[in-house]
Amino acid sequence: MPDSSATLQKPAIEAFGASDADLANSIRILAMDAVEAAKSGHPGMPMGMAEIAVALWTRHLKHNPANPHWPDRDRFVLSNGHGSMLQYALLHLTGYDLPMAELRAFRQLHSRTPGHPETAVTPGVETTTGPLGQGLANAVGMALAERLLAETFNHPGHAIVDHRTWVFVGDGCLMEGISHEACSLAGTLGLAKLVAIYDDNGISIDGATSGWFTDDTPRRFEAYGWNVIAGVDGHDVDAVSRAIASARNERGRPTIICCRTTIGRGSPGKEGSAEAHGAALGEREAAATRKALGWTHPPFEIPQPIYDRWNARSRGADDERAWSARFADYAARYPDLAAEFTRRTAGDLPDGFERAASELVAAQLAKAASIATRKASQQAIEAFARALPEMLGGAADLTGSVFTNWSGSIPVRRSAPAGNYVNYGVREFGMAAIANGVALHGGFIPYVGTFLTFSDYMRNAIRMAALMHIRSILVFTHDSIGLGEDGPTHQSIEHTASLRLVPGLDVWRPCDSVETAVAWREALARRDGPTALVLTRQNVAAAPHGADAQASIARGGYVVADFEGDGRRAVVIATGSELPLALAARTAVATEGIAVRVVSMPCTQAFDRQDAAWRASVLPAGVARVAVEAGASGGWYRYVGAADSAAAAVIGIDRYGESAPAGVLFKHFGFTAEHVADAVRRVVDAKT
Ligand SMILES: Cc1ncc(C[n+]2csc(CCOP(=O)(O)OP(=O)(O)O)c2C)c(N)n1
Ligand SMILES: [Mg+2]
């Protein structure tokens, strides 16, 4: 057991004003009581990090509670998001729009105090955390965005971008592999305005971490090239504050401050034990904690002197006002840059965007080239990035394969200013979560690339992007068996279908250069969620498009070749590299009196958003249907009809691939025009 909790007592608040201990205890009690009221939550971490929070939030953090969106605010990330009550207490106490009623409603339906912090739900929460380690990677992305934005916009004497990113991490965050990916890159890039504060309490859910986590964390971070401040007493506000002050002076490296703490500090019966981690302390222990801390106030009541000392509104308003004055000077001197800064931080696209899109689509229509869609994607990037300096590209060490670079790509390096292309290294999960941090920071539209099969490595970050409704763009190439000889390990069979299950993620699998151009346009224009672009390694023939190609494709599903003549009818739905097979099958059965309509469905989500009239006009009721996609078949029955209906067929792949050239594999797995034609004949026969 550490030194007695009784030393935390500081009576007579009203007489002497609130002390740091009072501030820390106000967090402890709020966290304890909110968890108690909800009968659910994690009191241990807020109670253990209370002094650290006092040091950072009252002495160092630059923020304005009245305007959580002020662009030059410091970013604060609670990567150990299970301690959400710490953040809610801080936001409430410092003056954000988070009244006590919300703390009382912790973890209840539609409260602004959800189980784990969620951005866009609670003012002042910069990112959604809870999946351990990802908040840390988001913070790396925020620090990266800050640095690149500063390099782009600041001028001598005009530092309009000058803020820090602070991130609290626990043992869990540092055990997670993603912490290695993100912190390794942060060290290499020298993101000096990133400060991690480690809650080194030696406890995680299963108990004392000495049984499963014995890394020498300070040396680990030294090896990454971080500035390490080790051995800080996390319950000494002054000591923590000194460490933070020293981190603020660091110019070349990110900093980690390792603070020794006691989980559940203040609870006489549970502090220092995993019991304090994730359950209400219980009525009796809560009373004992009140007593030990000398806290005489009822639940959810904070004495005014404590509020007064926490209140950051006036300091925050001063800070923002000072910045606004600096920005006004900047705008007078550099009006165009100031307007551009305002546009970018608002997330608005430039005037030239629609023109770039329609010119690109027109050019691809005119060329009608037979090229790989990954190549068409690069051409789209080339066209859009010229008009959109906010596009921040990158890939996980596959740039030459996924074609995420363009002629204007400038690598982001430790000492080279204002790059726009991040070589993320072989760190897919870190890459996706860093990109999310970049998107959350603002000023950039991040896009990142790897092989589709490795989207699994990034999976939870993709989910988080969708949950947060942020504009991260994922370029996934080498889809399905078309990648050929690399074999089943690299052939994404189930990935496209499984990405379609992520609510809020738009998944585009374009069939040619024109659809790829439109998919990129839609991804960039989309402000409320991420987009995955699923692209081929191999060349694909240009599909026939009408003059209204851009508008039709944007609907996600549209008619490429319609019924011709009378007779029996079938609709064949295809995506990506399988569209030409559908067209060839259409020709094959035409002489047999079967009229086939081919529907290209590059984005089922966009199609599903269309009104019923459009959907019915594309997929008429009562007509036999076939879907063709070289991947898991299950999802397509939604569009063709029940799996047990003979008038519905899906040609897909429901097993792993093989190592062979792509052409051989397509035949081997039944992706031939003849096989599609057979399916058409079958469903048409069944219908009549
Ligand atoms: C990726 C992920 N895996 C598992 C969990 C479940 N979980 C929540 S907290 C926690 C233990 C974390 O330990 P630590 O960071 O030391 O937190 P402390 O108990 O010290 O507050 C676990 C396993 C999670 N939130 N995220
Ligand atoms: Mg811990």
XYZ file of C-alpha atoms and ligand atoms in Angstrom:
715
model
C 0.000 0.000 0.000
C 1.213 3.500 -0.712
C 1.263 6.290 1.831
C -2.024 6.825 3.577
C -4.914 8.447 1.776
C -5.409 10.570 4.835
C -2.576 12.806 3.621
C -4.876 13.834 0.779
C -7.223 15.546 3.222
C -7.412 19.317 2.974
C -10.288 20.618 5.095
C -11.735 24.098 5.310
C -11.984 24.816 1.601
C -14.277 27.745 2.195
C -11.866 29.352 4.629
C -8.626 28.939 2.718
C -9.711 28.556 -0.905
C -9.363 25.370 -2.874
C -6.031 23.594 -2.885
C -4.631 21.336 -5.578
C -5.647 18.421 -3.372
C -9.223 19.696 -3.354
C -9.180 19.897 -7.120
C -7.836 16.372 -7.404
C -10.349 15.087 -4.895
C -13.204 16.728 -6.754
C -12.307 14.542 -9.736
C -12.027 11.480 -7.531
C -15.391 12.013 -5.918
C -17.191 12.874 -9.157
C -15.789 9.779 -10.852
C -16.588 7.590 -7.897
C -20.126 8.929 -7.512
C -20.975 8.823 -11.224
C -19.834 5.217 -11.447
C -21.755 4.480 -8.291
C -24.919 6.044 -9.742
C -24.552 4.169 -13.019
C -23.498 1.005 -11.219
C -21.073 0.758 -14.099
C -17.818 2.363 -15.138
C -14.193 2.718 -14.146
C -13.364 4.753 -11.052
C -9.776 3.555 -10.595
C -8.086 5.436 -13.385
C -9.662 8.875 -12.734
C -8.849 8.490 -9.047
C -5.283 7.537 -9.912
C -4.691 10.241 -12.511
C -6.416 13.050 -10.626
C -3.239 14.969 -9.687
C -1.833 14.557 -13.190
C -5.057 16.028 -14.523
C -4.824 18.947 -12.090
C -1.279 19.685 -13.207
C -2.053 19.589 -16.916
C -5.491 21.162 -16.959
C -4.931 24.007 -14.520
C -1.360 24.945 -15.402
C -0.575 24.007 -18.979
C -3.449 23.055 -21.255
C -4.369 25.750 -23.774
C -8.097 25.541 -24.360
C -11.230 27.611 -24.299
C -14.217 25.794 -22.795
C -16.554 28.263 -24.512
C -15.230 27.272 -27.936
C -14.127 23.659 -28.178
C -13.459 24.143 -31.895
C -10.990 27.000 -31.733
C -8.381 25.844 -34.273
C -5.276 26.620 -32.235
C -6.407 24.885 -29.036
C -4.268 22.149 -27.582
C -5.615 18.690 -28.284
C -6.251 16.432 -25.321
C -6.740 12.702 -25.843
C -7.736 10.190 -23.200
C -6.324 7.068 -24.796
C -7.154 5.016 -21.718
C -10.755 5.899 -22.456
C -12.249 3.586 -19.850
C -11.413 6.413 -17.450
C -14.003 8.542 -19.262
C -15.252 10.058 -16.006
C -11.889 11.772 -15.671
C -12.523 13.617 -18.919
C -16.162 14.358 -18.128
C -15.218 15.704 -14.707
C -12.536 17.914 -16.270
C -14.841 19.227 -18.953
C -17.567 19.960 -16.448
C -15.285 21.570 -13.884
C -13.358 23.752 -16.303
C -16.522 25.190 -17.820
C -17.480 23.264 -20.936
C -21.117 22.892 -21.809
C -21.472 19.722 -19.792
C -23.767 20.397 -16.854
C -23.838 18.295 -13.720
C -27.057 16.663 -14.934
C -24.965 14.997 -17.621
C -22.531 13.622 -15.062
C -25.461 12.282 -13.086
C -26.612 10.571 -16.271
C -23.229 8.936 -16.867
C -23.570 5.964 -19.219
C -27.323 6.438 -19.649
C -29.235 6.483 -22.918
C -28.730 9.700 -24.911
C -26.649 11.375 -22.217
C -23.589 13.347 -23.294
C -21.535 11.134 -21.007
C -21.346 7.808 -22.840
C -19.415 4.837 -21.473
C -16.260 5.839 -23.306
C -15.490 9.322 -24.618
C -17.091 9.995 -27.976
C -16.228 12.951 -30.119
C -19.247 14.864 -31.440
C -21.249 13.648 -28.446
C -19.433 15.546 -25.714
C -18.037 19.047 -26.261
C -14.285 18.991 -25.769
C -13.790 15.326 -26.603
C -11.374 15.321 -29.541
C -11.562 11.663 -30.457
C -13.502 8.591 -29.533
C -11.417 6.348 -27.332
C -11.859 3.058 -25.577
C -10.172 0.596 -27.912
C -6.857 0.832 -26.099
C -3.831 2.222 -27.898
C -5.784 3.870 -30.666
C -6.152 7.191 -28.912
C -2.389 7.341 -28.702
C -2.147 6.752 -32.441
C -4.836 9.386 -33.028
C -2.733 11.773 -30.956
C 0.268 11.068 -33.178
C -1.929 11.978 -36.150
C -3.030 15.199 -34.472
C 0.548 16.173 -33.699
C 1.536 15.361 -37.264
C -1.298 17.495 -38.605
C -0.314 20.373 -36.336
C 3.236 20.249 -37.528
C 2.385 20.098 -41.214
C -0.185 22.836 -40.871
C 2.329 25.018 -39.024
C 4.930 24.417 -41.722
C 2.431 25.357 -44.389
C 0.884 28.450 -42.839
C 3.184 29.979 -40.247
C 5.471 32.837 -41.190
C 8.177 34.398 -39.046
C 6.446 36.427 -36.382
C 3.104 34.915 -37.383
C 2.714 31.581 -35.682
C -0.998 30.992 -36.181
C -0.600 27.245 -35.709
C 1.153 26.546 -32.449
C -0.455 24.022 -30.200
C 0.351 20.763 -28.472
C -1.217 17.353 -28.331
C -1.491 15.761 -24.890
C -2.385 12.150 -24.479
C -3.016 10.103 -21.363
C -2.085 6.446 -21.739
C -2.307 3.458 -19.444
C -0.611 0.095 -19.321
C -3.177 -1.248 -21.743
C -2.365 1.371 -24.394
C 1.323 0.588 -24.137
C 0.792 -3.164 -24.259
C -1.169 -2.823 -27.491
C 0.907 -3.324 -30.632
C -0.465 -0.173 -32.215
C 1.409 1.877 -29.606
C 4.623 0.555 -31.080
C 3.609 1.393 -34.626
C 2.488 4.909 -33.819
C 5.206 5.829 -31.326
C 7.961 4.456 -33.497
C 6.868 6.705 -36.352
C 6.336 9.678 -34.038
C 9.920 9.272 -32.824
C 11.287 9.050 -36.347
C 9.394 12.159 -37.394
C 10.361 14.023 -34.229
C 6.862 15.222 -33.351
C 8.046 17.449 -30.548
C 4.666 18.888 -29.650
C 3.309 15.498 -28.713
C 3.363 14.701 -25.005
C 2.201 11.358 -23.645
C 1.597 10.986 -19.940
C 1.796 7.399 -18.783
C -0.344 6.222 -15.891
C 2.149 3.695 -14.593
C 0.058 1.995 -11.928
C 1.187 -1.576 -12.459
C -2.406 -2.755 -12.642
C -4.637 -3.879 -15.471
C -7.813 -5.926 -15.378
C -6.259 -9.268 -14.582
C -4.284 -7.831 -11.672
C -0.671 -6.781 -11.171
C 0.932 -6.329 -14.578
C 4.224 -7.775 -13.340
C 2.974 -11.116 -14.625
C 2.523 -9.993 -18.238
C 3.988 -6.542 -18.817
C 7.563 -6.031 -17.715
C 8.880 -3.861 -20.554
C 11.298 -1.173 -19.532
C 8.980 1.506 -20.867
C 11.396 4.446 -20.487
C 14.102 2.620 -22.403
C 11.589 1.472 -24.974
C 10.656 5.080 -25.698
C 14.273 6.199 -25.625
C 14.880 3.620 -28.328
C 12.124 5.223 -30.392
C 13.947 8.519 -30.113
C 11.539 10.070 -27.603
C 12.363 12.456 -24.822
C 11.671 10.410 -21.706
C 10.916 11.891 -18.317
C 10.824 8.898 -16.022
C 10.152 8.311 -12.364
C 7.698 11.138 -11.755
C 5.450 10.868 -8.706
C 2.030 11.032 -10.335
C 0.402 12.168 -7.115
C 2.620 15.221 -6.745
C 1.001 18.023 -8.728
C 4.149 20.152 -8.657
C 6.375 17.310 -9.795
C 4.049 16.468 -12.661
C 3.801 20.126 -13.579
C 7.596 20.458 -13.651
C 7.816 17.452 -15.949
C 5.186 18.951 -18.224
C 7.038 22.277 -18.264
C 10.179 20.465 -19.271
C 8.293 18.603 -22.025
C 7.061 21.948 -23.328
C 10.648 23.059 -23.776
C 11.561 20.049 -25.872
C 12.120 21.022 -29.492
C 13.117 17.864 -31.330
C 11.376 14.826 -29.907
C 8.013 13.714 -28.616
C 7.922 13.338 -24.858
C 6.626 10.637 -22.592
C 6.243 11.432 -18.918
C 6.145 8.233 -16.880
C 4.159 8.823 -13.715
C 4.014 6.307 -10.938
C 0.461 6.246 -9.649
C -1.877 4.206 -7.512
C -5.060 3.042 -9.170
C -8.139 4.025 -7.190
C -6.098 6.351 -5.010
C -8.161 7.564 -2.078
C -10.212 4.422 -1.646
C -8.870 2.893 1.552
C -10.044 -0.617 0.719
C -9.456 -0.774 -3.019
C -6.616 1.546 -3.983
C -3.693 -0.190 -5.609
C -5.778 -3.170 -6.663
C -7.471 -4.263 -9.864
C -10.749 -4.162 -7.965
C -10.703 -0.399 -8.429
C -10.364 -0.710 -12.205
C -13.800 -1.269 -13.618
C -16.603 -1.485 -11.114
C -18.396 0.749 -8.674
C -16.572 0.859 -5.368
C -19.796 0.072 -3.551
C -21.745 2.159 -1.095
C -19.673 1.298 1.937
C -16.325 1.834 0.208
C -17.568 5.084 -1.303
C -18.418 6.321 2.191
C -15.011 5.213 3.455
C -13.369 7.078 0.568
C -15.274 10.275 1.368
C -14.109 9.969 4.924
C -10.515 9.250 4.019
C -10.453 12.257 1.693
C -12.259 14.477 4.166
C -14.952 15.149 1.561
C -18.091 16.259 3.301
C -20.220 17.247 0.322
C -23.049 15.152 -1.076
C -22.734 13.442 -4.451
C -22.663 15.775 -7.459
C -22.127 18.888 -5.399
C -18.904 20.795 -5.787
C -18.078 23.742 -3.520
C -17.865 27.038 -5.352
C -14.205 27.701 -4.441
C -13.281 24.463 -6.192
C -15.286 25.442 -9.255
C -13.619 28.828 -9.165
C -10.160 27.365 -9.278
C -11.003 24.870 -12.015
C -12.811 27.398 -14.180
C -10.809 27.911 -17.374
C -13.265 30.124 -19.169
C -11.628 33.448 -18.613
C -8.099 32.208 -19.276
C -9.393 30.314 -22.307
C -11.179 33.369 -23.644
C -7.980 35.410 -23.193
C -5.957 32.791 -25.037
C -8.378 32.608 -27.901
C -8.645 36.397 -28.068
C -4.882 36.694 -28.258
C -4.842 34.155 -31.045
C -7.637 35.924 -32.883
C -5.638 39.134 -32.750
C -2.606 37.297 -34.115
C -4.745 35.772 -36.815
C -6.139 39.188 -37.736
C -2.572 40.486 -38.171
C -1.763 37.446 -40.238
C -4.857 37.912 -42.364
C -3.908 41.534 -43.004
C -0.446 40.525 -44.123
C -1.313 37.240 -45.882
C -4.979 37.461 -46.857
C -4.942 34.549 -49.276
C -3.220 32.242 -46.832
C -5.604 33.257 -44.087
C -8.600 32.507 -46.271
C -7.067 29.186 -47.225
C -6.407 28.368 -43.565
C -9.994 29.153 -42.695
C -11.293 27.043 -45.561
C -9.123 24.087 -44.724
C -9.791 24.054 -41.024
C -13.518 24.262 -41.771
C -13.153 21.182 -43.964
C -14.626 22.935 -46.997
C -13.472 21.905 -50.450
C -11.961 24.564 -52.711
C -13.854 26.188 -55.558
C -11.884 24.198 -58.094
C -13.049 20.847 -56.742
C -16.107 20.230 -58.896
C -14.303 21.433 -61.974
C -11.423 19.052 -61.258
C -13.916 16.226 -60.849
C -15.831 16.838 -64.022
C -12.665 17.386 -66.048
C -11.212 14.153 -64.726
C -14.364 12.192 -65.499
C -14.525 13.709 -68.980
C -10.888 12.884 -69.619
C -11.336 9.283 -68.504
C -14.468 8.936 -70.595
C -12.609 10.223 -73.628
C -9.607 7.966 -73.096
C -11.691 4.871 -72.353
C -8.418 3.232 -71.417
C -8.026 -0.341 -70.331
C -6.055 0.208 -67.127
C -5.948 -1.135 -63.596
C -8.245 0.755 -61.265
C -5.300 1.267 -58.890
C -3.681 3.187 -61.753
C -6.919 5.046 -62.420
C -6.934 5.909 -58.720
C -3.483 7.417 -59.042
C -4.702 9.491 -61.974
C -7.594 10.657 -59.832
C -5.227 11.552 -56.997
C -3.089 13.465 -59.481
C -6.089 15.450 -60.665
C -7.591 16.160 -57.261
C -4.422 16.759 -55.268
C -3.462 19.604 -57.595
C -6.627 21.374 -56.507
C -6.694 20.114 -52.906
C -3.499 20.802 -50.965
C -5.268 19.347 -47.924
C -4.880 15.843 -49.322
C -2.310 14.121 -47.114
C -1.354 10.840 -48.701
C 0.530 7.844 -47.565
C 0.936 4.113 -47.719
C 2.185 1.267 -45.573
C 5.363 0.620 -47.557
C 3.572 -0.239 -50.794
C 3.601 3.101 -52.571
C 4.843 1.636 -55.843
C 2.045 -0.933 -55.815
C -0.926 0.934 -54.453
C -0.123 4.121 -56.372
C -1.050 6.546 -53.636
C 1.635 9.006 -54.693
C 1.412 11.605 -57.445
C 3.775 13.949 -59.239
C 3.469 16.558 -56.474
C 4.131 14.182 -53.595
C 6.658 15.499 -51.103
C 7.717 13.041 -48.410
C 7.090 13.982 -44.802
C 10.440 13.785 -43.054
C 11.786 14.803 -39.692
C 13.596 17.828 -40.992
C 12.070 18.544 -44.378
C 9.226 21.027 -44.139
C 5.687 20.790 -45.421
C 5.547 17.329 -46.892
C 2.262 15.922 -48.123
C 3.047 12.230 -48.292
C 3.693 9.993 -45.304
C 5.721 6.846 -45.683
C 3.987 5.070 -42.818
C 6.242 2.045 -43.042
C 4.804 -1.423 -42.556
C 2.332 -0.264 -39.913
C -1.187 -0.631 -41.272
C -3.145 -0.271 -38.030
C -1.024 2.636 -36.872
C -1.409 4.241 -40.287
C -5.194 4.083 -40.226
C -5.436 5.380 -36.660
C -2.897 8.139 -37.338
C -4.915 9.111 -40.409
C -7.993 9.309 -38.188
C -6.097 11.655 -35.896
C -5.130 13.799 -38.877
C -8.753 13.954 -40.008
C -9.927 14.802 -36.494
C -7.353 17.545 -36.129
C -8.615 19.225 -39.260
C -6.919 20.997 -42.103
C -6.304 17.774 -44.005
C -8.064 14.979 -45.828
C -5.914 11.928 -45.131
C -5.803 9.037 -47.572
C -3.802 5.893 -46.977
C -3.096 2.790 -48.978
C -2.253 -0.858 -48.667
C -3.352 -4.185 -50.143
C -7.011 -4.948 -49.509
C -6.125 -8.143 -47.703
C -4.313 -6.128 -45.024
C -7.394 -4.049 -44.320
C -7.933 -6.591 -41.548
C -4.870 -5.222 -39.804
C -6.512 -1.796 -39.813
C -9.961 -3.016 -39.089
C -10.744 -1.345 -35.797
C -9.397 1.990 -36.963
C -11.695 1.788 -39.977
C -14.568 1.079 -37.639
C -13.587 4.032 -35.462
C -13.455 6.339 -38.491
C -16.979 5.264 -39.349
C -18.183 5.590 -35.765
C -16.699 9.089 -35.619
C -18.067 10.103 -39.051
C -14.693 11.345 -40.211
C -13.308 11.748 -43.690
C -10.541 9.182 -43.867
C -10.009 7.652 -47.295
C -8.690 4.111 -47.552
C -7.110 3.015 -50.804
C -7.179 -0.774 -50.974
C -5.648 -2.346 -54.041
C -4.909 -5.840 -55.355
C -8.420 -7.002 -54.692
C -9.473 -10.614 -54.864
C -7.871 -13.299 -57.026
C -6.926 -10.759 -59.655
C -3.685 -10.159 -57.830
C -2.612 -13.585 -59.045
C 0.612 -15.292 -58.144
C 1.030 -13.962 -54.598
C -1.597 -16.528 -53.704
C -4.242 -17.017 -51.033
C -2.453 -15.090 -48.282
C -2.720 -11.969 -50.387
C -6.015 -12.614 -52.134
C -8.824 -10.746 -50.423
C -11.882 -12.948 -50.657
C -14.069 -11.860 -47.783
C -12.749 -8.330 -47.301
C -14.977 -6.330 -49.595
C -18.074 -8.032 -48.225
C -16.950 -7.605 -44.655
C -16.084 -3.930 -45.128
C -19.647 -3.452 -46.374
C -20.821 -4.528 -42.931
C -19.240 -1.507 -41.255
C -22.054 0.998 -40.679
C -21.181 4.366 -42.156
C -18.307 3.175 -44.315
C -18.804 3.657 -48.040
C -17.123 0.893 -50.011
C -16.490 1.555 -53.693
C -15.354 -1.187 -56.036
C -15.176 0.625 -59.356
C -15.064 -1.248 -62.652
C -12.931 1.155 -64.672
C -11.188 4.513 -64.763
C -14.423 6.493 -65.010
C -16.023 4.829 -62.007
C -12.753 5.235 -60.127
C -12.759 8.962 -60.815
C -16.316 9.277 -59.549
C -15.553 7.129 -56.495
C -12.714 9.490 -55.593
C -14.959 12.486 -56.103
C -17.564 11.024 -53.790
C -14.973 10.076 -51.167
C -13.544 13.592 -51.084
C -16.916 15.299 -51.103
C -18.228 13.130 -48.288
C -17.964 15.076 -45.040
C -19.612 12.636 -42.721
C -17.722 9.407 -43.003
C -14.867 7.343 -44.353
C -14.614 5.669 -47.727
C -12.821 2.526 -48.802
C -11.788 2.279 -52.439
C -11.355 -1.327 -53.554
C -9.156 -1.457 -56.605
C -7.665 -3.945 -59.035
C -4.087 -4.799 -59.619
C -4.870 -5.927 -63.180
C -6.113 -3.940 -66.144
C -9.841 -3.722 -66.684
C -11.593 -2.739 -69.901
C -13.468 0.555 -69.995
C -17.196 0.070 -69.514
C -19.695 1.734 -71.848
C -20.863 4.975 -70.262
C -23.434 7.538 -71.252
C -23.145 11.298 -71.122
C -24.620 11.262 -67.624
C -21.917 8.888 -66.351
C -20.852 10.981 -63.381
C -24.365 11.410 -62.020
C -25.333 7.778 -62.586
C -22.201 6.327 -61.072
C -22.553 8.573 -58.036
C -25.825 6.803 -57.308
C -23.849 3.663 -56.521
C -25.792 1.370 -58.841
C -26.977 2.101 -62.366
C -27.712 0.517 -65.720
C -24.690 0.037 -67.941
C -26.331 -1.954 -70.720
C -30.102 -2.342 -70.879
C -32.559 -4.984 -72.030
C -32.725 -5.192 -75.779
C -35.625 -6.724 -77.610
C -38.506 -8.688 -76.211
C -38.319 -12.017 -74.598
C -37.273 -13.336 -71.270
C -35.333 -11.015 -69.042
C -32.602 -11.090 -66.444
C -30.593 -8.498 -64.575
C -26.918 -9.149 -63.971
C -25.333 -7.065 -61.229
C -21.560 -6.844 -61.245
C -18.820 -4.845 -59.597
C -15.224 -4.045 -60.376
C -13.263 -6.441 -62.528
C -16.305 -8.670 -63.068
C -18.320 -6.122 -65.018
C -16.886 -7.172 -68.404
C -17.983 -10.758 -67.720
C -21.528 -9.578 -67.204
C -21.419 -7.644 -70.456
C -20.013 -10.625 -72.346
C -22.662 -12.924 -70.891
C -25.317 -10.452 -71.990
C -24.049 -10.712 -75.559
C -23.823 -14.498 -75.326
C -27.464 -15.004 -74.388
C -28.879 -12.290 -76.616
C -29.188 -14.718 -79.546
C -31.177 -17.086 -77.331
C -33.968 -14.604 -76.821
C -32.816 -13.590 -73.367
C -32.577 -9.858 -72.805
C -30.088 -8.958 -70.091
C -29.671 -5.690 -68.293
C -26.238 -5.220 -66.777
C -26.148 -3.151 -63.605
C -22.871 -1.849 -62.300
C -23.027 -1.542 -58.521
C -19.739 0.038 -57.441
C -21.090 1.202 -54.085
C -23.976 -0.613 -52.434
C -24.202 1.994 -49.666
C -24.651 4.844 -52.138
C -27.217 2.764 -54.004
C -29.095 2.003 -50.791
C -29.321 5.737 -50.078
C -31.156 6.391 -53.360
C -34.884 6.795 -53.307
C -37.117 3.805 -53.971
C -37.904 5.043 -57.463
C -34.265 4.976 -58.508
C -33.638 1.610 -56.935
C -36.691 0.117 -58.610
C -35.767 1.656 -61.933
C -32.374 -0.046 -61.761
C -33.541 -3.351 -60.286
C -37.086 -3.895 -61.564
C -39.250 -6.215 -59.520
C -40.085 -9.612 -60.913
C -37.018 -10.032 -63.070
C -34.562 -12.866 -62.420
C -31.229 -11.650 -61.109
C -27.615 -12.741 -61.003
C -24.795 -11.035 -59.097
C -21.159 -11.468 -59.998
C -18.333 -10.513 -57.704
C -15.080 -12.351 -57.057
C -15.544 -12.443 -53.305
C -17.739 -13.694 -50.475
C -21.218 -14.172 -51.908
C -23.493 -13.716 -48.878
C -24.213 -10.007 -49.093
C -25.459 -10.171 -52.650
C -28.613 -12.122 -51.884
C -29.984 -8.851 -50.599
C -29.941 -7.615 -54.174
C -30.735 -10.751 -56.174
C -33.282 -12.416 -53.905
C -33.354 -15.305 -51.507
C -30.484 -17.784 -51.620
C -32.932 -20.665 -51.969
C -34.698 -19.101 -54.916
C -33.843 -20.694 -58.230
C -34.483 -17.322 -59.864
C -31.539 -15.788 -58.011
C -27.883 -16.634 -58.355
C -24.650 -15.255 -57.020
C -21.347 -16.068 -58.613
C -18.837 -15.441 -55.875
C -15.957 -17.085 -54.048
C -16.516 -18.626 -50.658
C -13.160 -20.255 -50.110
C -9.570 -19.059 -50.147
C -7.743 -18.444 -53.409
C -4.807 -20.158 -55.052
C -1.378 -19.215 -56.335
C -1.516 -18.823 -60.087
C -1.667 -16.148 -62.741
C -4.844 -14.078 -62.544
C -6.243 -15.290 -65.849
C -5.924 -18.910 -64.780
C -7.569 -18.173 -61.452
C -10.566 -16.401 -62.925
C -11.264 -19.479 -65.040
C -10.565 -21.821 -62.143
C -13.074 -20.065 -59.906
C -15.756 -19.868 -62.568
C -15.388 -16.229 -63.506
C -15.975 -16.643 -67.212
C -18.595 -15.147 -69.464
C -19.846 -18.639 -70.190
C -20.390 -19.423 -66.546
C -22.231 -16.158 -66.015
C -24.329 -16.903 -69.117
C -25.185 -20.330 -67.702
C -26.358 -18.723 -64.483
C -28.501 -16.309 -66.491
C -30.091 -19.179 -68.404
C -30.756 -20.995 -65.134
C -32.427 -18.108 -63.350
C -34.452 -17.178 -66.404
C -35.659 -20.761 -66.761
C -36.609 -20.841 -63.102
C -38.585 -17.627 -63.452
C -40.650 -18.773 -66.437
C -8.214 -2.945 -27.520
C -8.833 -3.163 -26.193
N -8.710 -4.356 -25.605
C -9.287 -4.580 -24.409
C -10.002 -3.620 -23.790
C -10.693 -3.903 -22.467
N -9.992 -3.198 -21.386
C -10.410 -2.020 -20.927
S -9.418 -1.385 -19.760
C -8.390 -2.718 -19.835
C -7.196 -2.796 -18.962
C -6.344 -1.656 -19.185
O -5.338 -1.576 -18.243
P -4.717 -0.164 -17.930
O -4.541 0.593 -19.160
O -3.522 -0.401 -17.099
O -5.864 0.543 -17.129
P -6.006 0.752 -15.571
O -6.601 -0.509 -15.022
O -4.662 1.015 -15.017
O -6.940 1.884 -15.479
C -8.838 -3.626 -20.758
C -8.189 -4.902 -21.052
C -10.117 -2.389 -24.448
N -10.810 -1.374 -23.948
N -9.494 -2.180 -25.629
Mg -2.810 0.213 -15.385
